[in-house]
CSV table of C-alpha atoms in Angstrom, one decimal:
chain,number,residue,atom,x,y,z
A,275,MET,CA,-96.4,141.7,183.3
A,276,ILE,CA,-94.1,143.2,185.9
A,277,GLU,CA,-91.2,142.7,183.5
A,278,TRP,CA,-92.8,145.0,180.9
A,279,VAL,CA,-93.5,147.7,183.6
A,280,LEU,CA,-89.9,147.6,184.7
A,281,LEU,CA,-88.7,147.9,181.1
A,282,LEU,CA,-90.9,150.9,180.6
A,283,VAL,CA,-89.6,152.5,183.9
A,284,TYR,CA,-86.0,152.0,182.7
A,285,THR,CA,-86.9,153.5,179.3
A,286,SER,CA,-88.5,156.6,180.8
A,287,VAL,CA,-85.4,157.4,182.7
A,288,LEU,CA,-83.1,156.8,179.7
A,289,LEU,CA,-85.2,159.1,177.4
A,290,LEU,CA,-83.5,162.1,178.8
A,291,PHE,CA,-80.0,160.7,178.3
A,292,PHE,CA,-80.4,159.5,174.8
A,293,SER,CA,-82.1,162.6,173.3
A,294,TYR,CA,-78.8,164.3,172.6
A,295,PRO,CA,-77.2,161.4,170.6
A,296,ALA,CA,-80.5,161.0,168.7
A,297,MET,CA,-80.4,164.7,167.8
A,298,ARG,CA,-76.8,164.5,166.6
A,299,ILE,CA,-77.5,161.4,164.5
A,300,ALA,CA,-80.7,163.0,163.0
A,301,GLN,CA,-78.8,166.2,162.3
A,302,TRP,CA,-76.1,164.2,160.5
A,303,LEU,CA,-78.7,162.4,158.4
A,304,SER,CA,-80.5,165.6,157.7
A,305,ASP,CA,-77.3,167.3,156.5
A,306,ARG,CA,-76.4,164.3,154.4
A,307,PHE,CA,-79.7,163.5,152.8
A,308,GLY,CA,-81.4,166.9,152.9
A,309,LEU,CA,-84.4,165.9,155.1
A,310,SER,CA,-87.2,168.3,155.9
A,311,PRO,CA,-87.6,169.8,159.4
A,312,ARG,CA,-90.7,167.7,160.0
A,313,THR,CA,-88.8,164.5,159.1
A,314,TYR,CA,-85.9,165.6,161.3
A,315,ARG,CA,-88.2,166.0,164.3
A,316,VAL,CA,-89.9,162.6,163.7
A,317,LEU,CA,-86.5,160.9,163.2
A,318,THR,CA,-85.1,162.5,166.4
A,319,LEU,CA,-88.1,161.3,168.4
A,320,GLY,CA,-88.0,157.8,166.9
A,321,LEU,CA,-84.3,157.4,167.5
A,322,THR,CA,-84.6,158.6,171.1
A,323,ILE,CA,-87.3,156.0,171.8
A,324,LEU,CA,-85.5,153.3,170.0
A,325,PHE,CA,-82.2,153.9,171.8
A,326,SER,CA,-83.9,154.1,175.2
A,327,LEU,CA,-85.8,150.9,174.6
A,328,LEU,CA,-82.7,149.0,173.4
A,329,ILE,CA,-80.5,150.1,176.3
A,330,ALA,CA,-83.3,149.5,178.9
A,331,ALA,CA,-83.8,146.0,177.5
A,332,TYR,CA,-80.1,145.4,177.7
A,333,LEU,CA,-80.0,146.6,181.3
A,334,ARG,CA,-83.0,144.5,182.2
A,335,TYR,CA,-82.2,141.2,180.5
A,336,GLY,CA,-78.4,141.5,179.7
């Protein structure tokens, strides 16, 4: 259980740092495929959380 708590703590710190790369990737995808603004926001949020979880898991278990 403590492992999950530590993973979420690492993730919360990394959310700030990975918001900019997620915005850039979402903007590129939006320009390329013509996504709506709502889809852009959802994609940015999803990518930020995904990147943060992946890097936090790597830092914790790697």
